[in-house]
Amino acid sequence: MTEVLPGSVNAGDDDADREAVERERARLREFVQGLSADDIKSGGWFTKLCAQALRSYSKKATWEYFQQKYKGVPADGIVGQQIKLAAKNAMIEGGITASLYNGTIAATVGSLGGASPAAVPAGVVTFMVDLTYITQLQMRLVHDIAVIYRIPLDVDDPEDMLKLVRVACGIKAGEVARSSMKFVPGVVRQVLKKYYSGPVLAAAKSLPFVGKHLLQRNIIKFGIPGVGIPLTILVNRYTTVAAGRHATSVFRAEAEVIELADTLIRRTRHPRLMLWVAWLVINADGKIADAERLLFQRLTRLARERHQVDDEQLANVVTMDPDEVWHRVDAEPGDLSDVVHAAERVATVDGELNTREKAVIAELRDRCRRR
C-alpha cells in the first residue's frame, strides 16, 4: 500500500482532498477484501491493519520530514496543523461512507455471526473500509504527534506499539463501552443510548478488546435512523480531534520531561551525586509516577553519554537508604546549589510537592547551607 503522508494534500482544494480520501479508501477496500469473516470477528483485522498502516509509513513520516515541510514552525504549531488536516479528511470520509448505506449497519455487521469463515457480506466491506480508514488515520496522527515532539516510537517494539494503540484508541481496561461513548458529542449521547443495545451491542461483543472498542465506537454512527450522514461526519471529526488532543497531551508532557532531563544534566557540576539525590527524591513518597520513571531513565542515559557516569552501585539499589545519600552529600566539596536546584525540579515533575518530598529537599538545603 502506498501511504499518503500527512500534509501532502492541498488543504485549500476540496476536490483534491476528496480525491485523496477516495484513493486511500480504494486501497483499504483491497485490504478489507483480503480479510475473512473470522479475521473481522476475531479482531485479527486490527493486528493486520497495524502492520500495514504503520511499518513502512513510520520510515517516511520522520521528524526530518516534518521539519522540512514546516520550516521554522515550533512543534505545537505543526501538531495543530496535523490535527486539522486529519479531522478534515475524517469528515470527508464520513460523508462518503454514510452516503453508501441504505439500511441500518447493526443488522449488517450482526450478519457476520452466521457468515462462513471465509465470506464477508458486501455491507460489511463498506463498514470495514470506514472503520479501517478512521483507525489508520488516527493511529498515523498519533504516530506523527509523537514524532513531532521527538518521542521515539518503534512500531516493531510491542511495548511502543501498545502505547501507540492505547493513546490512539483511548482505551482503558474495563471501560470499553464507556470510553466508546465519551468520544461522542454530548448533544447526541442521550439519543445514542436508546439505540446502543440489542443487535448493535451483540455485534460489538463478538470481537476481542481492541476490536470490540473500535467496532462499538464506529457502529453508533449508523445505528440511528435518519441521521446517518451528519452524525457520521460529526463523529469522525470528533473522534479524530479527540485522539489528536489526547496524543498531544501525552507526548507533549513526555517531551517536557525529556527536555527537563537534558537541562539538568547540562547544568549540573555533580552528575553522579545528582543522580543519587534525584532517586532519593523520587522514592520519598514510596511510589514512582510514570513521569518520574521517564525522567530518571533519561537522566541516567544522559549522564552516561555526556559525563561517562555509569553508577553500578546506584543501579543495584533495591531499598533507598537516605543516610547513604546524605553521606555522599556531606563528602562532596564545593558549592552544591546545582544539586539542590535539580532536586527541586525533580520533585515537581509529577505535580505539586508532597510532605515527604518537602522534607527531603529541606534536609538537602540544610546540609548544603552548613557546608
mmCIF file of C-alpha atoms in Angstrom:
data_model
loop_
_atom_site.group_PDB
_atom_site.id
_atom_site.type_symbol
_atom_site.label_atom_id
_atom_site.label_comp_id
_atom_site.label_asym_id
_atom_site.label_seq_id
_atom_site.Cartn_x
_atom_site.Cartn_y
_atom_site.Cartn_z
ATOM 1 C CA MET A 1 0.000 0.000 0.000
ATOM 2 C CA THR A 2 1.272 3.469 -0.901
ATOM 3 C CA GLU A 3 0.933 5.861 2.017
ATOM 4 C CA VAL A 4 -0.262 9.439 1.717
ATOM 5 C CA LEU A 5 1.984 11.343 4.075
ATOM 6 C CA PRO A 6 0.345 13.870 6.381
ATOM 7 C CA GLY A 7 0.047 17.348 4.997
ATOM 8 C CA SER A 8 0.636 16.182 1.410
ATOM 9 C CA VAL A 9 -2.948 17.056 0.421
ATOM 10 C CA ASN A 10 -3.745 20.607 -0.618
ATOM 11 C CA ALA A 11 -5.933 21.774 2.259
ATOM 12 C CA GLY A 12 -7.409 24.597 0.136
ATOM 13 C CA ASP A 13 -8.713 22.355 -2.636
ATOM 14 C CA ASP A 14 -11.797 20.363 -1.614
ATOM 15 C CA ASP A 15 -11.820 18.321 -4.819
ATOM 16 C CA ALA A 16 -8.205 17.300 -4.295
ATOM 17 C CA ASP A 17 -8.943 16.413 -0.676
ATOM 18 C CA ARG A 18 -11.870 14.208 -1.658
ATOM 19 C CA GLU A 19 -9.853 12.550 -4.409
ATOM 20 C CA ALA A 20 -7.059 11.721 -1.964
ATOM 21 C CA VAL A 21 -9.544 10.241 0.505
ATOM 22 C CA GLU A 22 -11.161 8.181 -2.265
ATOM 23 C CA ARG A 23 -7.755 6.804 -3.278
ATOM 24 C CA GLU A 24 -7.000 5.755 0.288
ATOM 25 C CA ARG A 25 -10.442 4.167 0.619
ATOM 26 C CA ALA A 26 -9.802 2.192 -2.567
ATOM 27 C CA ARG A 27 -6.526 0.881 -1.151
ATOM 28 C CA LEU A 28 -8.225 -0.069 2.090
ATOM 29 C CA ARG A 29 -11.054 -1.777 0.202
ATOM 30 C CA GLU A 30 -8.427 -4.102 -1.272
ATOM 31 C CA PHE A 31 -7.141 -4.739 2.234
ATOM 32 C CA VAL A 32 -10.636 -5.444 3.602
ATOM 33 C CA GLN A 33 -11.496 -7.748 0.693
ATOM 34 C CA GLY A 34 -8.454 -9.789 1.653
ATOM 35 C CA LEU A 35 -9.885 -10.385 5.138
ATOM 36 C CA SER A 36 -12.055 -13.329 6.122
ATOM 37 C CA ALA A 37 -15.161 -13.183 8.285
ATOM 38 C CA ASP A 38 -13.063 -14.816 11.022
ATOM 39 C CA ASP A 39 -10.477 -12.017 10.732
ATOM 40 C CA ILE A 40 -13.207 -9.495 11.477
ATOM 41 C CA LYS A 41 -14.971 -11.477 14.207
ATOM 42 C CA SER A 42 -11.726 -12.369 15.985
ATOM 43 C CA GLY A 43 -10.253 -8.890 15.804
ATOM 44 C CA GLY A 44 -7.411 -10.131 13.617
ATOM 45 C CA TRP A 45 -8.198 -7.319 11.176
ATOM 46 C CA PHE A 46 -6.778 -4.851 13.679
ATOM 47 C CA THR A 47 -3.456 -6.676 14.008
ATOM 48 C CA LYS A 48 -3.106 -6.878 10.243
ATOM 49 C CA LEU A 49 -4.016 -3.216 9.817
ATOM 50 C CA CYS A 50 -1.425 -2.144 12.371
ATOM 51 C CA ALA A 51 1.326 -3.914 10.475
ATOM 52 C CA GLN A 52 0.207 -2.471 7.152
ATOM 53 C CA ALA A 53 -0.667 1.037 8.302
ATOM 54 C CA LEU A 54 2.449 1.861 10.281
ATOM 55 C CA ARG A 55 5.549 -0.149 9.420
ATOM 56 C CA SER A 56 6.514 1.451 6.101
ATOM 57 C CA TYR A 57 4.717 4.701 6.959
ATOM 58 C CA SER A 58 6.869 5.264 10.037
ATOM 59 C CA LYS A 59 10.001 5.182 7.884
ATOM 60 C CA LYS A 60 8.716 8.096 5.802
ATOM 61 C CA ALA A 61 6.878 10.255 8.365
ATOM 62 C CA THR A 62 10.018 11.197 10.290
ATOM 63 C CA TRP A 63 10.964 14.208 12.366
ATOM 64 C CA GLU A 64 13.142 15.380 9.472
ATOM 65 C CA TYR A 65 10.136 15.166 7.131
ATOM 66 C CA PHE A 66 8.065 17.477 9.323
ATOM 67 C CA GLN A 67 10.967 19.852 9.892
ATOM 68 C CA GLN A 68 11.455 20.142 6.146
ATOM 69 C CA LYS A 69 7.769 20.658 5.436
ATOM 70 C CA TYR A 70 7.160 23.184 8.225
ATOM 71 C CA LYS A 71 10.472 25.048 8.331
ATOM 72 C CA GLY A 72 10.733 27.340 11.331
ATOM 73 C CA VAL A 73 7.408 26.278 12.879
ATOM 74 C CA PRO A 74 7.554 25.113 16.542
ATOM 75 C CA ALA A 75 6.274 21.639 17.410
ATOM 76 C CA ASP A 76 2.956 22.905 18.821
ATOM 77 C CA GLY A 77 2.176 24.672 15.557
ATOM 78 C CA ILE A 78 2.952 21.601 13.450
ATOM 79 C CA VAL A 79 0.828 19.372 15.682
ATOM 80 C CA GLY A 80 -2.154 21.735 15.411
ATOM 81 C CA GLN A 81 -1.934 21.657 11.624
ATOM 82 C CA GLN A 82 -1.727 17.848 11.538
ATOM 83 C CA ILE A 83 -4.845 17.531 13.701
ATOM 84 C CA LYS A 84 -6.690 19.984 11.458
ATOM 85 C CA LEU A 85 -5.754 18.058 8.304
ATOM 86 C CA ALA A 86 -6.661 14.701 9.819
ATOM 87 C CA ALA A 87 -10.034 15.996 11.055
ATOM 88 C CA LYS A 88 -10.864 17.371 7.607
ATOM 89 C CA ASN A 89 -10.088 14.052 5.919
ATOM 90 C CA ALA A 90 -12.100 12.187 8.562
ATOM 91 C CA MET A 91 -15.145 14.347 7.802
ATOM 92 C CA ILE A 92 -14.796 13.822 4.057
ATOM 93 C CA GLU A 93 -14.527 10.063 4.539
ATOM 94 C CA GLY A 94 -17.555 10.048 6.848
ATOM 95 C CA GLY A 95 -19.683 11.750 4.224
ATOM 96 C CA ILE A 96 -18.576 9.309 1.518
ATOM 97 C CA THR A 97 -19.233 6.239 3.662
ATOM 98 C CA ALA A 98 -22.604 7.322 5.034
ATOM 99 C CA SER A 99 -23.890 8.079 1.533
ATOM 100 C CA LEU A 100 -23.333 4.428 0.572
ATOM 101 C CA TYR A 101 -25.702 2.981 3.173
ATOM 102 C CA ASN A 102 -29.337 2.025 2.567
ATOM 103 C CA GLY A 103 -30.198 0.389 5.887
ATOM 104 C CA THR A 104 -29.004 0.071 9.491
ATOM 105 C CA ILE A 105 -25.454 -1.150 9.919
ATOM 106 C CA ALA A 106 -26.232 -3.141 13.068
ATOM 107 C CA ALA A 107 -28.049 -5.860 11.146
ATOM 108 C CA THR A 108 -25.313 -5.959 8.506
ATOM 109 C CA VAL A 109 -22.483 -6.372 10.988
ATOM 110 C CA GLY A 110 -24.608 -8.771 13.019
ATOM 111 C CA SER A 111 -24.859 -10.992 9.931
ATOM 112 C CA LEU A 112 -21.210 -11.895 10.419
ATOM 113 C CA GLY A 113 -22.315 -14.266 13.144
ATOM 114 C CA GLY A 114 -23.886 -16.548 10.559
ATOM 115 C CA ALA A 115 -21.372 -15.996 7.799
ATOM 116 C CA SER A 116 -18.997 -18.701 6.647
ATOM 117 C CA PRO A 117 -15.443 -18.351 7.910
ATOM 118 C CA ALA A 118 -14.276 -17.050 4.515
ATOM 119 C CA ALA A 119 -17.289 -14.984 3.445
ATOM 120 C CA VAL A 120 -17.686 -11.305 4.246
ATOM 121 C CA PRO A 121 -21.104 -9.753 3.413
ATOM 122 C CA ALA A 122 -20.916 -6.825 0.984
ATOM 123 C CA GLY A 123 -22.340 -4.358 3.510
ATOM 124 C CA VAL A 124 -19.658 -5.326 5.995
ATOM 125 C CA VAL A 125 -16.953 -4.483 3.446
ATOM 126 C CA THR A 126 -18.239 -0.911 3.274
ATOM 127 C CA PHE A 127 -18.422 -0.709 7.055
ATOM 128 C CA MET A 128 -14.906 -2.104 7.440
ATOM 129 C CA VAL A 129 -13.462 0.322 4.881
ATOM 130 C CA ASP A 130 -14.810 3.141 7.041
ATOM 131 C CA LEU A 131 -13.525 1.539 10.235
ATOM 132 C CA THR A 132 -10.057 0.804 8.859
ATOM 133 C CA TYR A 133 -9.765 4.268 7.298
ATOM 134 C CA ILE A 134 -10.575 6.083 10.537
ATOM 135 C CA THR A 135 -8.474 3.685 12.636
ATOM 136 C CA GLN A 136 -5.484 4.082 10.316
ATOM 137 C CA LEU A 137 -5.924 7.859 10.133
ATOM 138 C CA GLN A 138 -5.996 8.258 13.901
ATOM 139 C CA MET A 139 -3.094 5.878 14.541
ATOM 140 C CA ARG A 140 -0.963 7.698 11.994
ATOM 141 C CA LEU A 141 -1.942 11.036 13.529
ATOM 142 C CA VAL A 142 -0.855 9.825 16.970
ATOM 143 C CA HIS A 143 2.388 8.495 15.477
ATOM 144 C CA ASP A 144 3.017 11.879 13.822
ATOM 145 C CA ILE A 145 2.422 13.783 17.046
ATOM 146 C CA ALA A 146 4.898 11.566 18.894
ATOM 147 C CA VAL A 147 7.473 12.074 16.134
ATOM 148 C CA ILE A 148 6.966 15.862 16.075
ATOM 149 C CA TYR A 149 7.590 16.029 19.843
ATOM 150 C CA ARG A 150 10.633 13.792 19.307
ATOM 151 C CA ILE A 151 9.270 10.897 21.346
ATOM 152 C CA PRO A 152 10.720 7.768 19.707
ATOM 153 C CA LEU A 153 8.172 5.038 18.967
ATOM 154 C CA ASP A 154 9.426 1.799 17.430
ATOM 155 C CA VAL A 155 6.432 0.190 15.717
ATOM 156 C CA ASP A 156 8.275 -3.141 15.815
ATOM 157 C CA ASP A 157 8.543 -2.930 19.610
ATOM 158 C CA PRO A 158 5.424 -4.481 21.236
ATOM 159 C CA GLU A 159 5.552 -2.077 24.174
ATOM 160 C CA ASP A 160 5.780 1.011 21.957
ATOM 161 C CA MET A 161 3.070 -0.347 19.672
ATOM 162 C CA LEU A 162 0.752 -0.963 22.615
ATOM 163 C CA LYS A 163 1.354 2.581 23.798
ATOM 164 C CA LEU A 164 0.502 3.991 20.374
ATOM 165 C CA VAL A 165 -2.684 1.910 20.174
ATOM 166 C CA ARG A 166 -3.725 2.873 23.688
ATOM 167 C CA VAL A 167 -3.283 6.590 23.009
ATOM 168 C CA ALA A 168 -4.930 6.467 19.577
ATOM 169 C CA CYS A 169 -7.940 4.445 20.685
ATOM 170 C CA GLY A 170 -8.428 5.957 24.136
ATOM 171 C CA ILE A 171 -8.645 2.500 25.678
ATOM 172 C CA LYS A 172 -8.595 1.780 29.396
ATOM 173 C CA ALA A 173 -9.176 -1.660 30.859
ATOM 174 C CA GLY A 174 -12.811 -2.196 31.889
ATOM 175 C CA GLU A 175 -14.066 0.916 30.110
ATOM 176 C CA VAL A 176 -14.857 -0.291 26.597
ATOM 177 C CA ALA A 177 -18.477 0.850 26.368
ATOM 178 C CA ARG A 178 -17.945 3.991 28.452
ATOM 179 C CA SER A 179 -14.873 5.068 26.510
ATOM 180 C CA SER A 180 -16.745 4.489 23.251
ATOM 181 C CA MET A 181 -19.466 6.854 24.415
ATOM 182 C CA LYS A 182 -17.079 9.511 25.700
ATOM 183 C CA PHE A 183 -15.862 10.111 22.139
ATOM 184 C CA VAL A 184 -19.370 11.229 21.115
ATOM 185 C CA PRO A 185 -20.546 14.844 21.483
ATOM 186 C CA GLY A 186 -22.838 15.298 24.456
ATOM 187 C CA VAL A 187 -25.730 16.539 22.322
ATOM 188 C CA VAL A 188 -26.224 13.101 20.761
ATOM 189 C CA ARG A 189 -25.349 10.815 23.689
ATOM 190 C CA GLN A 190 -28.899 10.539 25.012
ATOM 191 C CA VAL A 191 -30.216 9.567 21.572
ATOM 192 C CA LEU A 192 -27.415 7.053 21.108
ATOM 193 C CA LYS A 193 -28.142 5.321 24.405
ATOM 194 C CA LYS A 194 -31.614 4.420 23.150
ATOM 195 C CA TYR A 195 -30.121 2.549 20.190
ATOM 196 C CA TYR A 196 -26.887 1.379 21.756
ATOM 197 C CA SER A 197 -28.207 -2.042 22.687
ATOM 198 C CA GLY A 198 -29.693 -5.162 21.135
ATOM 199 C CA PRO A 199 -28.097 -6.175 17.813
ATOM 200 C CA VAL A 200 -25.578 -3.316 17.966
ATOM 201 C CA LEU A 201 -24.194 -4.412 21.300
ATOM 202 C CA ALA A 202 -24.410 -8.089 20.319
ATOM 203 C CA ALA A 203 -22.296 -7.425 17.239
ATOM 204 C CA ALA A 204 -19.762 -5.491 19.304
ATOM 205 C CA LYS A 205 -19.338 -8.338 21.775
ATOM 206 C CA SER A 206 -18.187 -10.665 19.001
ATOM 207 C CA LEU A 207 -14.749 -9.017 18.864
ATOM 208 C CA PRO A 208 -11.899 -9.047 21.408
ATOM 209 C CA PHE A 209 -10.924 -5.996 23.372
ATOM 210 C CA VAL A 210 -9.458 -3.524 20.869
ATOM 211 C CA GLY A 211 -11.675 -4.662 18.022
ATOM 212 C CA LYS A 212 -14.722 -4.508 20.282
ATOM 213 C CA HIS A 213 -13.901 -0.978 21.361
ATOM 214 C CA LEU A 214 -13.386 0.235 17.807
ATOM 215 C CA LEU A 215 -16.483 -1.526 16.498
ATOM 216 C CA GLN A 216 -18.621 -0.055 19.266
ATOM 217 C CA ARG A 217 -17.300 3.404 18.600
ATOM 218 C CA ASN A 218 -17.853 3.057 14.859
ATOM 219 C CA ILE A 219 -21.195 1.324 14.771
ATOM 220 C CA ILE A 220 -23.091 4.035 16.642
ATOM 221 C CA LYS A 221 -22.635 6.305 13.637
ATOM 222 C CA PHE A 222 -25.001 4.123 11.625
ATOM 223 C CA GLY A 223 -27.410 2.807 14.266
ATOM 224 C CA ILE A 224 -29.716 5.811 14.414
ATOM 225 C CA PRO A 225 -32.324 6.044 11.633
ATOM 226 C CA GLY A 226 -32.428 9.304 9.708
ATOM 227 C CA VAL A 227 -29.232 10.936 10.970
ATOM 228 C CA GLY A 228 -26.555 8.756 9.389
ATOM 229 C CA ILE A 229 -24.668 11.217 7.209
ATOM 230 C CA PRO A 230 -24.457 14.235 9.559
ATOM 231 C CA LEU A 231 -23.722 12.043 12.574
ATOM 232 C CA THR A 232 -21.047 10.070 10.727
ATOM 233 C CA ILE A 233 -19.268 13.268 9.688
ATOM 234 C CA LEU A 234 -19.573 14.711 13.190
ATOM 235 C CA VAL A 235 -18.344 11.584 14.990
ATOM 236 C CA ASN A 236 -15.455 11.083 12.555
ATOM 237 C CA ARG A 237 -14.272 14.618 13.164
ATOM 238 C CA TYR A 238 -14.877 14.456 16.907
ATOM 239 C CA THR A 239 -13.022 11.191 17.474
ATOM 240 C CA THR A 240 -10.084 12.305 15.310
ATOM 241 C CA VAL A 241 -9.707 15.634 17.094
ATOM 242 C CA ALA A 242 -10.078 13.858 20.457
ATOM 243 C CA ALA A 243 -7.345 11.362 19.534
ATOM 244 C CA GLY A 244 -5.086 14.194 18.391
ATOM 245 C CA ARG A 245 -5.608 16.238 21.525
ATOM 246 C CA HIS A 246 -5.073 13.225 23.768
ATOM 247 C CA ALA A 247 -1.854 12.363 21.940
ATOM 248 C CA THR A 248 -0.735 15.983 22.239
ATOM 249 C CA SER A 249 -1.317 15.895 25.989
ATOM 250 C CA VAL A 250 0.569 12.611 26.416
ATOM 251 C CA PHE A 251 3.564 13.221 24.164
ATOM 252 C CA ARG A 252 3.970 16.920 24.928
ATOM 253 C CA ALA A 253 4.184 16.041 28.621
ATOM 254 C CA GLU A 254 6.825 13.421 27.844
ATOM 255 C CA ALA A 255 8.733 15.918 25.721
ATOM 256 C CA GLU A 256 8.763 18.358 28.651
ATOM 257 C CA VAL A 257 10.202 15.656 30.939
ATOM 258 C CA ILE A 258 12.901 14.798 28.411
ATOM 259 C CA GLU A 259 13.694 18.493 27.991
ATOM 260 C CA LEU A 260 13.995 18.849 31.780
ATOM 261 C CA ALA A 261 16.424 15.921 31.962
ATOM 262 C CA ASP A 262 18.553 17.482 29.250
ATOM 263 C CA THR A 263 18.596 20.823 31.109
ATOM 264 C CA LEU A 264 19.524 19.287 34.472
ATOM 265 C CA ILE A 265 22.353 17.203 33.041
ATOM 266 C CA ARG A 266 23.671 20.150 31.044
ATOM 267 C CA ARG A 267 23.766 22.472 34.057
ATOM 268 C CA THR A 268 24.973 20.175 36.818
ATOM 269 C CA ARG A 269 28.550 20.105 38.036
ATOM 270 C CA HIS A 270 27.905 16.934 40.052
ATOM 271 C CA PRO A 271 26.184 14.398 37.749
ATOM 272 C CA ARG A 272 26.860 11.343 39.937
ATOM 273 C CA LEU A 273 25.645 12.968 43.137
ATOM 274 C CA MET A 274 22.661 14.480 41.350
ATOM 275 C CA LEU A 275 21.504 11.005 40.307
ATOM 276 C CA TRP A 276 21.594 9.768 43.915
ATOM 277 C CA VAL A 277 19.709 12.813 45.169
ATOM 278 C CA ALA A 278 17.166 12.592 42.340
ATOM 279 C CA TRP A 279 16.463 8.932 43.113
ATOM 280 C CA LEU A 280 16.048 9.771 46.805
ATOM 281 C CA VAL A 281 13.504 12.491 45.968
ATOM 282 C CA ILE A 282 11.622 10.211 43.578
ATOM 283 C CA ASN A 283 11.400 7.493 46.233
ATOM 284 C CA ALA A 284 10.478 9.878 49.061
ATOM 285 C CA ASP A 285 6.754 9.113 48.979
ATOM 286 C CA GLY A 286 7.115 5.389 48.338
ATOM 287 C CA LYS A 287 5.697 5.441 44.817
ATOM 288 C CA ILE A 288 7.109 6.211 41.401
ATOM 289 C CA ALA A 289 4.968 8.010 38.816
ATOM 290 C CA ASP A 290 5.429 7.432 35.079
ATOM 291 C CA ALA A 291 6.854 10.941 34.648
ATOM 292 C CA GLU A 292 9.394 10.297 37.414
ATOM 293 C CA ARG A 293 10.395 6.988 35.896
ATOM 294 C CA LEU A 294 10.859 8.566 32.462
ATOM 295 C CA LEU A 295 12.858 11.449 33.937
ATOM 296 C CA PHE A 296 15.266 9.195 35.808
ATOM 297 C CA GLN A 297 15.753 6.898 32.834
ATOM 298 C CA ARG A 298 16.654 9.919 30.753
ATOM 299 C CA LEU A 299 18.946 11.362 33.440
ATOM 300 C CA THR A 300 20.944 8.135 33.737
ATOM 301 C CA ARG A 301 21.242 7.822 29.976
ATOM 302 C CA LEU A 302 22.451 11.408 29.516
ATOM 303 C CA ALA A 303 24.838 11.143 32.483
ATOM 304 C CA ARG A 304 26.377 8.100 30.834
ATOM 305 C CA GLU A 305 26.564 9.674 27.359
ATOM 306 C CA ARG A 306 27.781 13.149 28.351
ATOM 307 C CA HIS A 307 29.704 12.606 31.585
ATOM 308 C CA GLN A 308 30.692 8.928 31.350
ATOM 309 C CA VAL A 309 28.868 8.335 34.655
ATOM 310 C CA ASP A 310 27.664 4.732 34.888
ATOM 311 C CA ASP A 311 26.954 4.130 38.573
ATOM 312 C CA GLU A 312 26.552 0.387 39.138
ATOM 313 C CA GLN A 313 26.112 0.853 42.881
ATOM 314 C CA LEU A 314 23.065 3.055 42.316
ATOM 315 C CA ALA A 315 21.734 0.672 39.689
ATOM 316 C CA ASN A 316 21.884 -2.182 42.231
ATOM 317 C CA VAL A 317 19.938 -0.304 44.931
ATOM 318 C CA VAL A 318 16.724 -2.066 45.974
ATOM 319 C CA THR A 319 15.704 -0.042 49.025
ATOM 320 C CA MET A 320 16.887 3.542 49.076
ATOM 321 C CA ASP A 321 18.805 4.444 52.240
ATOM 322 C CA PRO A 322 18.691 8.221 52.867
ATOM 323 C CA ASP A 323 21.807 8.022 55.063
ATOM 324 C CA GLU A 324 23.799 6.779 52.082
ATOM 325 C CA VAL A 325 22.771 9.866 50.109
ATOM 326 C CA TRP A 326 23.450 12.260 52.995
ATOM 327 C CA HIS A 327 26.887 10.718 53.432
ATOM 328 C CA ARG A 328 27.626 11.435 49.781
ATOM 329 C CA VAL A 329 26.303 14.989 50.058
ATOM 330 C CA ASP A 330 28.420 15.697 53.163
ATOM 331 C CA ALA A 331 31.531 14.277 51.493
ATOM 332 C CA GLU A 332 31.218 16.385 48.342
ATOM 333 C CA PRO A 333 33.275 19.638 48.477
ATOM 334 C CA GLY A 334 32.267 22.954 46.982
ATOM 335 C CA ASP A 335 29.002 24.624 46.007
ATOM 336 C CA LEU A 336 26.109 22.169 45.619
ATOM 337 C CA SER A 337 23.430 24.656 44.574
ATOM 338 C CA ASP A 338 23.062 22.843 41.239
ATOM 339 C CA VAL A 339 22.154 19.629 43.085
ATOM 340 C CA VAL A 340 19.603 21.454 45.248
ATOM 341 C CA HIS A 341 18.061 23.030 42.167
ATOM 342 C CA ALA A 342 17.886 19.651 40.432
ATOM 343 C CA ALA A 343 16.149 18.098 43.465
ATOM 344 C CA GLU A 344 13.553 20.869 43.461
ATOM 345 C CA ARG A 345 12.808 20.357 39.767
ATOM 346 C CA VAL A 346 12.675 16.563 40.078
ATOM 347 C CA ALA A 347 10.176 16.829 42.941
ATOM 348 C CA THR A 348 7.697 18.781 40.810
ATOM 349 C CA VAL A 349 7.767 16.577 37.710
ATOM 350 C CA ASP A 350 4.720 14.594 38.882
ATOM 351 C CA GLY A 351 2.840 17.568 40.331
ATOM 352 C CA GLU A 352 2.945 19.632 43.496
ATOM 353 C CA LEU A 353 5.368 18.649 46.246
ATOM 354 C CA ASN A 354 4.026 16.370 48.955
ATOM 355 C CA THR A 355 5.070 16.377 52.615
ATOM 356 C CA ARG A 356 7.791 13.744 52.247
ATOM 357 C CA GLU A 357 9.343 15.377 49.205
ATOM 358 C CA LYS A 358 9.393 18.713 51.009
ATOM 359 C CA ALA A 359 11.143 17.063 53.958
ATOM 360 C CA VAL A 360 13.883 15.570 51.758
ATOM 361 C CA ILE A 361 14.518 18.871 49.994
ATOM 362 C CA ALA A 362 14.557 20.777 53.286
ATOM 363 C CA GLU A 363 17.160 18.347 54.643
ATOM 364 C CA LEU A 364 19.231 18.727 51.472
ATOM 365 C CA ARG A 365 19.140 22.530 51.654
ATOM 366 C CA ASP A 366 20.116 22.489 55.313
ATOM 367 C CA ARG A 367 23.099 20.197 54.712
ATOM 368 C CA CYS A 368 24.271 22.316 51.785
ATOM 369 C CA ARG A 369 23.987 25.547 53.801
ATOM 370 C CA ARG A 370 26.089 24.121 56.645
ATOM 371 C CA ARG A 371 28.983 23.377 54.333
#
